[in-house]
Short mmCIF file of C-alpha atoms in Angstrom, two decimals:
data_model
loop_
_atom_site.label_atom_id
_atom_site.label_comp_id
_atom_site.label_asym_id
_atom_site.label_seq_id
_atom_site.Cartn_x
_atom_site.Cartn_y
_atom_site.Cartn_z
CA MET D 1 212.93 54.35 -68.34
CA LEU D 2 210.14 54.21 -70.83
CA GLU D 3 206.96 56.12 -70.15
CA HIS D 4 204.32 54.29 -72.17
CA GLY D 5 201.90 56.34 -74.16
CA ALA D 6 203.84 59.58 -73.84
CA ALA D 7 202.98 62.06 -76.57
CA PRO D 8 204.50 65.31 -77.77
CA PRO D 9 203.33 68.30 -75.77
CA ALA D 10 201.01 70.97 -77.02
CA GLY D 11 201.94 74.61 -77.08
CA ASP D 12 204.89 76.68 -78.15
CA SER D 13 208.30 75.20 -77.41
CA ASP D 14 210.03 78.57 -77.70
CA PRO D 15 208.30 81.52 -76.04
CA ARG D 16 210.45 83.97 -77.95
CA PRO D 17 209.01 84.91 -81.35
CA PRO D 18 211.33 84.55 -84.32
CA SER D 19 213.06 87.76 -85.06
CA ALA D 20 214.02 89.32 -88.34
CA GLY D 21 216.67 91.37 -86.53
CA GLY D 22 220.41 90.98 -86.73
CA LEU D 23 222.26 88.16 -88.44
CA ALA D 24 223.20 86.48 -85.17
CA THR D 25 219.55 86.37 -84.10
CA ARG D 26 218.51 84.90 -87.45
CA LEU D 27 221.18 82.21 -87.25
CA MET D 28 219.98 81.18 -83.78
CA ARG D 29 216.26 80.94 -84.54
CA ARG D 30 214.77 77.67 -83.36
CA LYS D 31 211.93 75.61 -84.73
CA PRO D 32 209.33 74.73 -82.06
CA VAL D 33 209.14 71.05 -81.17
CA GLU D 34 205.38 71.06 -81.69
CA ARG D 35 205.76 72.42 -85.20
CA LEU D 36 208.36 69.77 -86.03
CA VAL D 37 206.01 67.02 -84.86
CA SER D 38 202.86 68.47 -86.45
CA GLU D 39 204.57 68.61 -89.86
CA GLY D 40 205.54 64.94 -89.62
CA GLY D 41 205.01 63.02 -92.84
CA GLN D 42 203.98 66.06 -94.85
CA GLY D 43 205.74 66.50 -98.17
CA GLN D 44 205.24 68.13 -101.51
CA GLY D 45 202.28 66.40 -103.19
CA GLY D 46 201.86 63.57 -100.70
CA THR D 47 202.62 62.19 -97.25
CA LEU D 48 204.89 59.50 -95.86
CA ARG D 49 203.01 56.44 -94.59
CA ARG D 50 203.20 55.07 -91.05
CA SER D 51 203.79 51.38 -91.69
CA MET D 52 206.65 50.22 -89.42
CA GLY D 53 206.54 48.68 -85.94
CA MET D 54 209.37 48.10 -83.47
CA TRP D 55 210.60 44.95 -85.23
CA GLN D 56 210.99 46.72 -88.57
CA LEU D 57 212.64 49.73 -86.90
CA THR D 58 215.12 47.51 -85.07
CA MET D 59 215.91 45.71 -88.31
CA ILE D 60 216.53 49.06 -90.01
CA SER D 61 219.10 49.99 -87.36
CA ILE D 62 220.75 46.56 -87.45
CA GLY D 63 220.64 46.58 -91.23
CA ALA D 64 222.37 49.95 -91.37
CA THR D 65 225.02 48.90 -88.86
CA LEU D 66 225.84 45.21 -88.86
CA GLY D 67 228.27 44.17 -91.55
CA THR D 68 230.18 47.34 -92.28
CA GLY D 69 232.82 47.07 -89.54
CA ILE D 70 233.18 43.30 -89.72
CA PHE D 71 232.96 42.56 -93.43
CA VAL D 72 234.77 45.66 -94.73
CA VAL D 73 236.52 47.93 -92.22
CA LEU D 74 238.03 45.17 -90.06
CA GLY D 75 240.92 44.90 -92.50
CA GLU D 76 241.57 48.63 -92.06
CA ALA D 77 241.44 48.61 -88.25
CA VAL D 78 243.42 45.48 -87.27
CA PRO D 79 246.76 46.84 -88.58
CA ASP D 80 246.27 49.88 -86.30
CA ALA D 81 245.52 47.96 -83.08
CA GLY D 82 246.54 44.33 -83.57
CA PRO D 83 244.57 41.81 -81.48
CA ALA D 84 243.47 44.74 -79.30
CA VAL D 85 241.02 45.57 -82.10
CA ILE D 86 238.55 43.76 -79.83
CA LEU D 87 238.96 46.59 -77.32
CA ALA D 88 238.70 49.09 -80.17
CA PHE D 89 235.24 47.71 -80.93
CA VAL D 90 234.35 48.02 -77.25
CA LEU D 91 235.64 51.61 -77.17
CA ALA D 92 233.65 52.54 -80.26
CA GLY D 93 230.60 50.73 -78.86
CA VAL D 94 230.76 52.53 -75.50
CA THR D 95 231.13 55.85 -77.31
CA ALA D 96 228.10 54.95 -79.39
CA LEU D 97 226.17 53.86 -76.27
CA PHE D 98 226.27 57.26 -74.59
CA SER D 99 225.15 58.91 -77.81
CA ALA D 100 222.51 56.21 -78.32
CA LEU D 101 220.97 57.09 -74.96
CA SER D 102 220.67 60.70 -76.09
CA TYR D 103 219.28 59.64 -79.46
CA ALA D 104 216.70 57.44 -77.74
CA GLU D 105 215.45 60.34 -75.61
CA LEU D 106 215.18 62.76 -78.51
CA ALA D 107 213.73 60.20 -80.92
CA GLY D 108 210.91 59.52 -78.47
CA SER D 109 210.32 63.23 -77.85
CA ILE D 110 210.73 64.54 -81.42
CA PRO D 111 209.80 61.60 -83.69
CA VAL D 112 210.57 63.10 -87.09
CA SER D 113 212.61 62.10 -90.14
CA GLY D 114 215.36 64.66 -89.66
CA SER D 115 217.12 62.76 -86.86
CA SER D 116 219.83 64.86 -85.16
CA TYR D 117 219.31 67.68 -87.67
CA SER D 118 215.77 68.21 -86.36
CA TYR D 119 216.86 67.82 -82.75
CA ALA D 120 219.46 70.55 -83.24
CA TYR D 121 216.89 72.80 -84.96
CA ALA D 122 214.62 72.60 -81.91
CA THR D 123 217.38 73.25 -79.38
CA LEU D 124 220.50 74.89 -80.80
CA GLY D 125 219.24 77.04 -83.66
CA GLU D 126 219.16 77.04 -87.43
CA LEU D 127 222.87 77.45 -88.18
CA VAL D 128 223.85 74.59 -85.86
CA ALA D 129 221.01 72.52 -87.33
CA TRP D 130 222.33 73.16 -90.80
CA VAL D 131 225.86 72.18 -89.78
CA CYS D 132 224.45 69.01 -88.22
CA GLY D 133 222.41 68.24 -91.33
CA TRP D 134 225.45 68.83 -93.52
CA CYS D 135 227.38 66.37 -91.32
CA LEU D 136 224.57 63.86 -91.76
CA VAL D 137 224.89 64.18 -95.53
CA LEU D 138 228.54 63.22 -95.03
CA GLU D 139 227.64 60.50 -92.50
CA TYR D 140 224.89 58.82 -94.47
CA GLY D 141 225.49 59.71 -98.08
CA VAL D 142 229.22 59.11 -98.11
CA SER D 143 229.00 55.98 -95.97
CA VAL D 144 226.70 54.46 -98.59
CA ALA D 145 229.53 54.91 -101.06
CA ALA D 146 232.16 53.62 -98.62
CA VAL D 147 230.22 50.43 -97.88
CA ALA D 148 229.43 49.87 -101.54
CA VAL D 149 233.16 49.94 -102.35
CA GLY D 150 233.72 46.87 -100.17
CA TRP D 151 230.74 45.05 -101.67
CA GLY D 152 232.68 44.35 -104.86
CA GLU D 153 235.41 42.52 -102.90
CA TYR D 154 232.97 39.94 -101.58
CA LEU D 155 231.10 39.76 -104.87
CA ASN D 156 234.35 38.69 -106.53
CA GLU D 157 234.88 36.08 -103.79
CA LEU D 158 231.40 34.74 -104.52
CA LEU D 159 231.80 34.78 -108.30
CA GLY D 160 235.22 33.14 -108.11
CA GLY D 161 234.01 30.37 -105.82
CA VAL D 162 230.80 29.58 -107.71
CA PHE D 163 231.57 30.34 -111.34
CA GLY D 164 235.36 30.41 -111.45
CA PHE D 165 235.73 33.98 -112.70
CA THR D 166 235.90 37.45 -111.18
CA ILE D 167 235.23 40.97 -112.36
CA PRO D 168 238.48 42.49 -113.69
CA GLU D 169 240.25 44.80 -111.25
CA ALA D 170 239.84 47.70 -113.66
CA LEU D 171 236.06 47.44 -113.19
CA SER D 172 235.96 46.36 -109.53
CA GLN D 173 238.27 48.93 -107.91
CA PRO D 174 238.10 52.73 -107.82
CA PRO D 175 240.87 54.96 -109.20
CA GLY D 176 243.86 54.97 -106.87
CA ASP D 177 243.28 51.36 -105.82
CA GLY D 178 244.30 49.81 -109.11
CA GLY D 179 241.03 50.25 -110.96
CA VAL D 180 239.31 52.62 -113.35
CA PHE D 181 235.67 52.38 -112.27
CA ASN D 182 234.09 50.32 -109.47
CA LEU D 183 231.11 48.89 -111.32
CA PRO D 184 229.82 46.59 -108.51
CA ALA D 185 229.70 49.53 -106.10
CA LEU D 186 227.50 51.46 -108.49
CA LEU D 187 225.26 48.45 -109.11
CA VAL D 188 224.53 47.75 -105.41
CA VAL D 189 223.52 51.38 -104.87
CA LEU D 190 221.20 51.26 -107.86
CA LEU D 191 219.70 47.99 -106.58
CA ALA D 192 218.97 49.64 -103.23
CA MET D 193 217.39 52.54 -105.09
CA VAL D 194 214.94 50.19 -106.82
CA PHE D 195 213.78 48.80 -103.44
CA LEU D 196 213.38 52.27 -101.94
CA LEU D 197 211.30 53.50 -104.87
CA GLY D 198 208.73 50.84 -103.99
CA GLY D 199 208.02 52.44 -100.60
CA ALA D 200 209.12 52.17 -96.97
CA LYS D 201 207.08 49.05 -96.14
CA GLU D 202 208.48 47.06 -99.05
CA SER D 203 212.03 48.23 -98.32
CA ALA D 204 211.67 47.26 -94.65
CA ARG D 205 210.49 43.77 -95.61
CA ALA D 206 213.46 43.23 -97.95
CA ASN D 207 215.84 44.56 -95.30
CA THR D 208 214.51 42.19 -92.62
CA ILE D 209 215.22 39.19 -94.84
CA MET D 210 218.74 40.43 -95.53
CA VAL D 211 219.44 41.06 -91.83
CA VAL D 212 218.48 37.48 -90.94
CA VAL D 213 220.81 36.18 -93.66
CA LYS D 214 223.79 38.23 -92.52
CA ILE D 215 223.40 37.33 -88.84
CA ALA D 216 223.33 33.68 -89.89
CA ALA D 217 226.48 34.22 -91.97
CA LEU D 218 228.37 35.76 -89.05
CA LEU D 219 227.32 32.97 -86.69
CA LEU D 220 228.45 30.47 -89.33
CA PHE D 221 231.84 32.20 -89.45
CA CYS D 222 232.18 31.98 -85.66
CA GLY D 223 231.26 28.29 -85.63
CA VAL D 224 233.83 27.39 -88.29
CA ALA D 225 236.68 29.85 -87.65
CA ILE D 226 236.87 29.09 -83.91
CA GLN D 227 238.53 25.82 -84.90
CA GLY D 228 241.50 27.82 -86.17
CA VAL D 229 241.98 30.01 -83.09
CA ARG D 230 245.54 29.87 -81.72
CA SER D 231 246.49 31.45 -78.40
CA GLY D 232 249.77 32.67 -79.90
CA ASN D 233 247.86 35.08 -82.12
CA TYR D 234 246.82 37.01 -79.00
CA ALA D 235 250.34 37.05 -77.49
CA ASN D 236 251.35 40.56 -78.54
CA PHE D 237 247.95 42.00 -77.66
CA PHE D 238 248.88 45.73 -77.74
CA PRO D 239 251.49 46.02 -80.52
CA MET D 240 250.63 49.70 -81.08
CA GLY D 241 249.67 50.55 -77.49
CA MET D 242 246.52 52.39 -76.48
CA ALA D 243 247.16 54.95 -79.22
CA GLY D 244 246.58 52.17 -81.73
CA VAL D 245 243.38 51.15 -79.97
CA SER D 246 242.14 54.75 -80.07
CA ALA D 247 243.01 55.12 -83.76
CA ALA D 248 241.30 51.85 -84.62
CA GLY D 249 238.31 52.76 -82.46
CA ALA D 250 237.89 56.03 -84.32
CA THR D 251 237.91 54.18 -87.64
CA LEU D 252 235.57 51.49 -86.33
CA PHE D 253 233.10 54.05 -85.06
CA PHE D 254 232.12 54.19 -88.72
CA SER D 255 230.70 50.71 -88.08
CA TYR D 256 228.22 52.00 -85.51
CA ILE D 257 226.61 54.82 -87.44
CA GLY D 258 223.60 52.69 -88.28
CA PHE D 259 222.12 52.55 -84.79
CA ASP D 260 220.59 55.99 -85.33
CA ALA D 261 218.98 54.93 -88.64
CA ALA D 262 215.71 54.13 -86.87
CA SER D 263 215.47 57.78 -85.84
CA THR D 264 215.20 58.77 -89.51
CA ALA D 265 212.02 56.66 -89.74
CA GLY D 266 210.17 58.74 -87.15
CA GLU D 267 207.50 59.82 -89.61
CA GLU D 268 206.91 56.29 -90.93
CA ALA D 269 206.69 54.48 -87.57
CA LYS D 270 203.31 53.38 -86.21
CA ASP D 271 204.12 54.30 -82.59
CA PRO D 272 207.34 56.32 -82.71
CA GLN D 273 207.29 57.54 -79.09
CA ARG D 274 207.31 53.97 -77.80
CA ASP D 275 209.18 52.06 -80.51
CA LEU D 276 212.01 54.36 -81.59
CA PRO D 277 213.91 54.39 -78.27
CA ARG D 278 213.55 50.63 -77.92
CA ALA D 279 214.71 49.96 -81.47
CA ILE D 280 217.78 52.19 -81.09
CA MET D 281 218.96 50.59 -77.85
CA LEU D 282 218.18 46.98 -78.84
CA SER D 283 219.97 47.26 -82.17
CA LEU D 284 223.11 48.69 -80.55
CA VAL D 285 223.30 45.86 -78.01
CA ILE D 286 222.90 43.16 -80.67
CA VAL D 287 225.43 44.73 -83.04
CA THR D 288 228.10 45.35 -80.40
CA ALA D 289 227.89 41.77 -79.12
CA LEU D 290 228.28 40.32 -82.63
CA TYR D 291 231.11 42.68 -83.55
CA CYS D 292 233.16 41.77 -80.49
CA LEU D 293 232.54 38.04 -80.91
CA VAL D 294 233.52 37.97 -84.58
CA ALA D 295 236.56 40.23 -84.06
CA ALA D 296 237.85 38.03 -81.20
CA ILE D 297 237.63 34.90 -83.31
CA ALA D 298 239.04 36.57 -86.43
CA VAL D 299 242.26 37.84 -84.80
CA GLY D 300 242.63 34.50 -83.00
CA ALA D 301 242.39 32.55 -86.24
CA MET D 302 244.78 34.69 -88.30
CA PRO D 303 247.91 36.67 -87.27
CA TRP D 304 247.02 40.35 -87.15
CA GLN D 305 249.85 41.29 -89.53
CA LYS D 306 248.06 39.48 -92.37
CA PHE D 307 245.00 41.74 -92.21
CA GLU D 308 246.83 44.58 -93.95
CA GLY D 309 245.04 45.59 -97.15
CA SER D 310 242.35 42.92 -96.83
CA GLU D 311 238.76 44.06 -97.44
CA ALA D 312 237.43 40.49 -97.51
CA ALA D 313 239.28 39.18 -94.45
CA LEU D 314 236.59 36.88 -93.07
CA ALA D 315 236.25 34.91 -96.29
CA GLY D 316 240.02 34.44 -96.37
CA ILE D 317 240.04 33.17 -92.77
CA MET D 318 237.32 30.64 -93.54
CA LYS D 319 239.29 29.33 -96.51
CA THR D 320 242.52 29.08 -94.48
CA VAL D 321 240.94 27.34 -91.49
CA THR D 322 238.98 24.74 -93.44
CA GLY D 323 241.21 24.33 -96.48
CA GLN D 324 238.04 24.31 -98.53
CA SER D 325 236.82 27.17 -100.66
CA TRP D 326 233.09 26.46 -100.38
CA TRP D 327 232.98 27.73 -96.77
CA ALA D 328 234.40 31.01 -98.00
CA VAL D 329 231.78 31.03 -100.74
CA LEU D 330 229.00 30.74 -98.15
CA LEU D 331 230.47 33.59 -96.14
CA ALA D 332 230.95 35.68 -99.26
CA PHE D 333 227.26 35.21 -100.06
CA GLY D 334 226.36 36.35 -96.55
CA ALA D 335 228.64 39.37 -96.92
CA VAL D 336 227.14 40.32 -100.27
CA VAL D 337 223.68 40.28 -98.68
CA ALA D 338 224.90 42.03 -95.52
CA ILE D 339 226.56 44.92 -97.27
CA ALA D 340 223.60 45.32 -99.63
CA SER D 341 221.41 45.66 -96.53
CA VAL D 342 223.67 48.39 -95.14
CA VAL D 343 223.52 50.26 -98.42
CA LEU D 344 219.72 49.97 -98.51
CA THR D 345 219.06 51.22 -94.97
CA VAL D 346 221.69 53.97 -94.89
CA LEU D 347 220.51 55.24 -98.25
CA TYR D 348 216.99 55.27 -96.79
CA GLY D 349 218.21 57.38 -93.87
CA GLN D 350 219.92 59.87 -96.14
CA THR D 351 216.81 60.44 -98.23
CA ARG D 352 214.68 61.06 -95.11
CA ILE D 353 217.13 63.57 -93.67
CA LEU D 354 217.18 65.52 -96.92
CA PHE D 355 213.37 65.23 -96.95
CA ALA D 356 213.22 67.03 -93.57
CA MET D 357 215.77 69.68 -94.59
CA SER D 358 213.87 70.32 -97.81
CA ARG D 359 210.57 70.70 -95.94
CA ASP D 360 212.26 73.38 -93.83
CA GLY D 361 213.40 75.18 -96.98
CA LEU D 362 217.13 74.69 -96.41
CA VAL D 363 217.61 72.53 -99.52
CA PRO D 364 215.58 72.51 -102.76
CA LYS D 365 211.91 71.44 -102.69
CA VAL D 366 212.54 68.50 -105.00
CA PHE D 367 213.86 66.52 -102.03
CA SER D 368 210.50 66.73 -100.20
CA LYS D 369 208.28 65.67 -103.10
CA VAL D 370 206.37 62.49 -102.19
CA HIS D 371 204.87 60.14 -104.75
CA PRO D 372 201.13 59.83 -103.95
CA LYS D 373 200.95 56.08 -104.68
CA SER D 374 204.12 54.70 -103.10
CA GLY D 375 204.41 57.29 -100.33
CA ALA D 376 208.14 57.54 -101.12
CA PRO D 377 210.20 60.65 -102.01
CA ARG D 378 211.12 59.28 -105.43
CA ALA D 379 213.02 62.23 -106.93
CA ASN D 380 215.01 62.52 -103.71
CA THR D 381 215.83 58.80 -103.84
CA VAL D 382 217.01 58.89 -107.45
CA ILE D 383 219.20 61.97 -106.98
CA VAL D 384 220.86 60.67 -103.80
CA SER D 385 221.36 57.19 -105.25
CA LEU D 386 223.06 58.47 -108.40
CA PHE D 387 225.33 60.74 -106.37
CA CYS D 388 226.33 57.97 -103.95
CA GLY D 389 226.75 55.43 -106.74
CA VAL D 390 229.15 57.60 -108.72
CA LEU D 391 231.05 58.46 -105.54
CA ALA D 392 231.39 54.77 -104.68
CA ALA D 393 232.74 54.01 -108.11
CA ALA D 394 235.40 56.73 -108.01
CA VAL D 395 236.78 57.09 -104.43
CA PRO D 396 238.92 54.61 -102.38
CA LEU D 397 237.35 53.05 -99.26
CA GLY D 398 239.78 54.19 -96.56
CA GLU D 399 239.40 57.91 -97.18
CA LEU D 400 235.62 57.55 -97.32
CA ALA D 401 235.40 55.62 -94.04
CA ASP D 402 237.45 58.12 -92.04
CA ALA D 403 235.61 61.12 -93.51
CA THR D 404 232.33 59.51 -92.55
CA SER D 405 233.55 58.83 -89.00
CA ILE D 406 234.35 62.46 -88.30
CA GLY D 407 231.00 63.65 -89.64
CA THR D 408 229.22 61.05 -87.54
CA LEU D 409 231.10 61.95 -84.36
CA PHE D 410 230.36 65.65 -84.82
CA ALA D 411 226.64 65.01 -85.31
CA PHE D 412 226.53 62.71 -82.29
CA ALA D 413 228.28 65.33 -80.16
CA LEU D 414 225.55 67.82 -81.06
CA VAL D 415 222.83 65.31 -80.11
CA ASN D 416 224.32 64.98 -76.63
CA VAL D 417 224.34 68.76 -76.27
CA ALA D 418 220.75 68.94 -77.53
CA VAL D 419 219.57 66.62 -74.74
CA ILE D 420 221.15 68.86 -72.10
CA VAL D 421 219.68 72.02 -73.64
CA LEU D 422 216.17 70.56 -74.03
CA ARG D 423 216.19 69.32 -70.43
CA ARG D 424 216.88 72.90 -69.29
CA THR D 425 214.56 74.73 -71.68
CA ARG D 426 211.68 72.20 -71.64
CA PRO D 427 211.99 70.28 -68.35
CA ASP D 428 208.27 69.43 -68.23
CA MET D 429 208.00 68.13 -71.79
CA PRO D 430 206.77 64.50 -71.82
CA ARG D 431 209.53 62.06 -72.77
CA SER D 432 208.95 58.39 -73.60
CA PHE D 433 212.60 57.67 -72.70
CA ARG D 434 214.97 59.55 -70.39
CA THR D 435 218.74 59.37 -70.59
CA PRO D 436 219.99 58.13 -67.19
CA LEU D 437 222.01 60.50 -65.01
CA SER D 438 221.49 63.49 -67.28
CA PRO D 439 223.38 65.76 -67.79
CA LEU D 440 226.31 63.49 -66.80
CA PHE D 441 225.81 60.79 -69.44
CA PRO D 442 225.19 63.24 -72.33
CA ALA D 443 228.29 65.17 -71.22
CA ILE D 444 230.34 61.97 -71.24
CA GLY D 445 228.97 61.13 -74.67
CA PHE D 446 229.95 64.58 -75.91
CA LEU D 447 233.50 64.31 -74.55
CA LEU D 448 233.97 60.79 -75.93
CA CYS D 449 232.94 62.01 -79.38
CA LEU D 450 235.52 64.81 -79.17
CA TYR D 451 238.16 62.32 -78.02
CA MET D 452 237.44 60.00 -80.95
CA MET D 453 237.54 62.91 -83.38
CA GLY D 454 240.97 63.84 -82.03
CA SER D 455 242.22 60.33 -82.86
CA LEU D 456 241.57 60.81 -86.57
CA GLY D 457 244.35 61.86 -88.92
CA ALA D 458 245.20 65.31 -90.23
CA VAL D 459 244.02 64.50 -93.75
CA THR D 460 240.59 63.54 -92.41
CA TRP D 461 240.37 66.86 -90.56
CA VAL D 462 241.30 68.75 -93.71
CA VAL D 463 238.58 66.92 -95.66
CA PHE D 464 236.11 67.69 -92.89
CA GLY D 465 237.11 71.36 -92.83
CA VAL D 466 236.65 71.68 -96.58
CA TRP D 467 233.28 69.92 -96.35
CA MET D 468 232.12 72.30 -93.60
CA ALA D 469 233.32 75.33 -95.59
CA VAL D 470 231.34 74.18 -98.63
CA GLY D 471 228.31 73.62 -96.40
CA LEU D 472 228.47 77.14 -94.98
CA VAL D 473 228.70 78.60 -98.48
CA VAL D 474 225.55 76.64 -99.45
CA TYR D 475 223.73 77.74 -96.31
CA PHE D 476 224.51 81.44 -96.59
CA GLY D 477 223.94 81.39 -100.34
CA TYR D 478 220.69 79.42 -100.29
CA GLY D 479 219.30 78.13 -97.00
CA LEU D 480 219.49 81.32 -94.91
CA ARG D 481 217.15 83.21 -97.24
CA ARG D 482 214.87 80.32 -98.22
CA SER D 483 214.33 78.89 -94.74
CA ARG D 484 210.64 78.54 -93.95
CA LEU D 485 211.30 80.23 -90.61
CA ALA D 486 212.82 83.14 -92.50
CA THR D 487 209.87 83.47 -94.87
CA ALA D 488 207.47 83.33 -91.92
CA GLU D 489 209.14 86.41 -90.50
CA LYS D 490 208.45 88.53 -93.56
#
């Protein structure tokens, strides 16, 4: 449903002038679509550079997605669902699909770096946009830390297989998981930071290479591990019932957050109206197919009860099936590259979202400063990287993954609502992609997100509530008064 060559419309997207009236009116002020698009790429002291085509955008989404659920979170999800973890991946993928359709429509219509934050600002008002942006900080920033935690597991597999030594547990696990400080997690975040400081084009090139390596590693796993598949491992397919599938699906939804990463590159894409929707949909199809294939072979090759507490499950399966450690070493190398790619691309997305929020005045101006030579928001990148690196070194993986899932689901729910609202308020606005059967599909996407959120545990909801409360304090103490829409009213 692509309309080639569609461009953002001219004119005012909101006929009502912003009002300096009551608090409720100020909280609901919207930013016109045309203003969002016209400000694209503009930062403090420089501009972002349009250097990425559809291939690079697709690789960004795959890079941000593929690897997390298989290489790291699989060991967390299998004990919840048993062999039915395959269906949990399907459930999470279908939930992501409905939201991906909405993302594709909005990314083609509002091709800016803010992703769902900007979409909410144009349709649902400033307060909702802030809440969405705050969720994206949780989704992207914290997921960088969560993925980096698992990187150390595979790094130790690689070091042990090649050199015969591993990093001591005290320096490879966070507090609470038997360690003092997770040094590898910090190092992989800092490595991603170095790539990002070089600029978007250079980062995209490095990411493409890493994506090819990790797809090859997963296909290698499938080719070898299928020899160890035993039908008996599928016998008790639903040991925890559908409740277990739902719980595992909610955790595994964390694995799909990357498909929207391309939408954060809207201001650095050569032809965003055409390429962003295609990249989002293509990446989701590729990732879902690989996830389901690898999960099916993994639970067939090893009894599901043995996945408990394993963050490097695939390497262990390879070693068990072949009886030779060098296969596991090859997979560990692929996992090290794969997870580094996720860290790189998700960290990229986080910096671009904060870039957009800073340009709107809702967070400090330092996040929208662009280096004139590299075209990258360097200060933003350094600040975010240090925060995520320290978080990765100090917080256990499980709590991070679930907290990220709930923030992701909430942001996706708002994107589905934004599509419905924009269809009603701007029905004639050109769209390079249209969500099929709207408003039915966006409504289904919204309800599925709520259902998945309800499957998460009470502790995760408490963490989310505290995070939202902190976000509201920041907004009312800083963003409400410093918003560029607010200053324009004075």
